CSV table of C-alpha atoms in Angstrom, one decimal:
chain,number,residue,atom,x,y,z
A,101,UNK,CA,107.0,70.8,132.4
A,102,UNK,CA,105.2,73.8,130.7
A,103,UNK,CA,102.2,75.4,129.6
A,104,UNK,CA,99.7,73.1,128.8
A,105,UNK,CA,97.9,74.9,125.6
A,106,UNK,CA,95.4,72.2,125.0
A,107,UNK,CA,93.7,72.1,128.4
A,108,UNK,CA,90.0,74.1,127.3
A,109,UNK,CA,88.8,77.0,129.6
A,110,UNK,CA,85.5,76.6,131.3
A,111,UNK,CA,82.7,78.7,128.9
A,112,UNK,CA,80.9,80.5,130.8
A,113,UNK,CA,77.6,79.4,131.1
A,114,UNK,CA,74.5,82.5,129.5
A,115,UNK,CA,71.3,82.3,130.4
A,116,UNK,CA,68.9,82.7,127.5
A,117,UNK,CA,66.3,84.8,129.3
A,118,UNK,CA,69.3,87.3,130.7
A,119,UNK,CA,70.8,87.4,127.1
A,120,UNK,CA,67.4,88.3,125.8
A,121,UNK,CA,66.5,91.2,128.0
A,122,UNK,CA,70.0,92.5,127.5
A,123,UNK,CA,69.7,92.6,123.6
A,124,UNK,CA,66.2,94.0,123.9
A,125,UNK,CA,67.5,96.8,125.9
A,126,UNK,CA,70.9,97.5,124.3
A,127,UNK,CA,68.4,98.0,120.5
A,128,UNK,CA,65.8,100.2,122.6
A,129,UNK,CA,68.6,102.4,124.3
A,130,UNK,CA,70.1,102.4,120.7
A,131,UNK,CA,66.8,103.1,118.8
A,132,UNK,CA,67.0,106.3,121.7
A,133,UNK,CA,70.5,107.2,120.8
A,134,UNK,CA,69.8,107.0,117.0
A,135,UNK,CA,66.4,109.3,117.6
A,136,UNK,CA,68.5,111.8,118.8
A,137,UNK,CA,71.8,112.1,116.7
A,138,UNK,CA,68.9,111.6,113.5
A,139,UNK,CA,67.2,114.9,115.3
A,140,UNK,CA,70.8,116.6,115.0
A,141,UNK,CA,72.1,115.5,111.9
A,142,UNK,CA,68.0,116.8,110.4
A,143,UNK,CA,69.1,120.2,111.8
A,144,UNK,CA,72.3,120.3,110.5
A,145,UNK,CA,70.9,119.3,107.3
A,146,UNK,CA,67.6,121.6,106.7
A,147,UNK,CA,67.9,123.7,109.6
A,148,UNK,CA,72.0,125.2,109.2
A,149,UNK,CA,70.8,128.6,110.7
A,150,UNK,CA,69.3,127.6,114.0
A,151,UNK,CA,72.3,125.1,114.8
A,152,UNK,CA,74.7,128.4,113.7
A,153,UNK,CA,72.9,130.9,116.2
A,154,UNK,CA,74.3,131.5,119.5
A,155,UNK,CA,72.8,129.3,122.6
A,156,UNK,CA,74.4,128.7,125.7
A,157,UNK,CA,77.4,131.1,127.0
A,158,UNK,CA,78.0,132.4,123.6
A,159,UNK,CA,78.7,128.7,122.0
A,160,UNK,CA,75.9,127.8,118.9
A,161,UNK,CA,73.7,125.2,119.1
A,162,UNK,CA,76.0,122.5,117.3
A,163,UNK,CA,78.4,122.7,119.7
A,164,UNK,CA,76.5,122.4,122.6
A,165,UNK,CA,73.7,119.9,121.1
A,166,UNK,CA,77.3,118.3,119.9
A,167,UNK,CA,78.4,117.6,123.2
A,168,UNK,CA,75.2,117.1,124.7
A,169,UNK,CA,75.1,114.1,122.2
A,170,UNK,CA,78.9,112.6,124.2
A,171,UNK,CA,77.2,113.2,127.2
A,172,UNK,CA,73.9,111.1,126.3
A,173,UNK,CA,76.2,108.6,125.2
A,174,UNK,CA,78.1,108.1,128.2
A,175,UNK,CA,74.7,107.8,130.1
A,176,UNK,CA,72.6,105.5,128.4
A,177,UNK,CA,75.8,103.4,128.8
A,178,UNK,CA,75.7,104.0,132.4
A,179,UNK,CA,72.2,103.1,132.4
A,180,UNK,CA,73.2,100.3,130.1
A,181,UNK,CA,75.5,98.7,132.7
A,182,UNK,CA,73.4,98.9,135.6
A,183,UNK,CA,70.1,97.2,134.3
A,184,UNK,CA,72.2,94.7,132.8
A,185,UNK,CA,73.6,93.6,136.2
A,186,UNK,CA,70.6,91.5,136.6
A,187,UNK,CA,71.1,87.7,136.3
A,188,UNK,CA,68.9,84.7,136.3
A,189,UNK,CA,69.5,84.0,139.9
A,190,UNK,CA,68.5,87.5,140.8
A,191,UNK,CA,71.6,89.2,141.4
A,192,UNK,CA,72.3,92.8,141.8
């Protein structure tokens, strides 16, 4: 009686072609990502006026291109998980 620890777990089983397209678009919604934050971290850099000079409701344009940069984030995750819902079978 007990646990039986050396029983192994099923792997679950990858298909190649699904792996593939998921990798392919995780580095080209990276390569986005990166393009962006790069644009905002060039301003910051070379540009320190523009990103100090008021533009939305009184905030400067770090903050708000700051935030903007959370909310891209969160998106192309979003966008991440749904296309990567596809499977080899066709699923959703």
């Amino acid at each position: 009686m007990g646990i039986d620890f050396k029983s192994e777990t099923p792997k679950e089983q990858e298909d190649e072609s699904v792996v593939k397209y998921n990798t392919r678009l995780g580095v080209i919604l990276f390569a986005i990502y990166v393009a962006i934050y790069g644009s905002f971290m060039g301003l910051s850099a070379f540009k320190p006026k523009i990103m100090s000079a008021p533009f939305l409701a009184g905030l400067n344009l770090s903050v708000v291109y700051g935030f903007f940069l959370i909310v891209v984030a969160l998106g192309l995750a979003l966008v991440y998980m749904k296309l990567c819902r596809k499977t080899a079978k066709g699923g959703k």
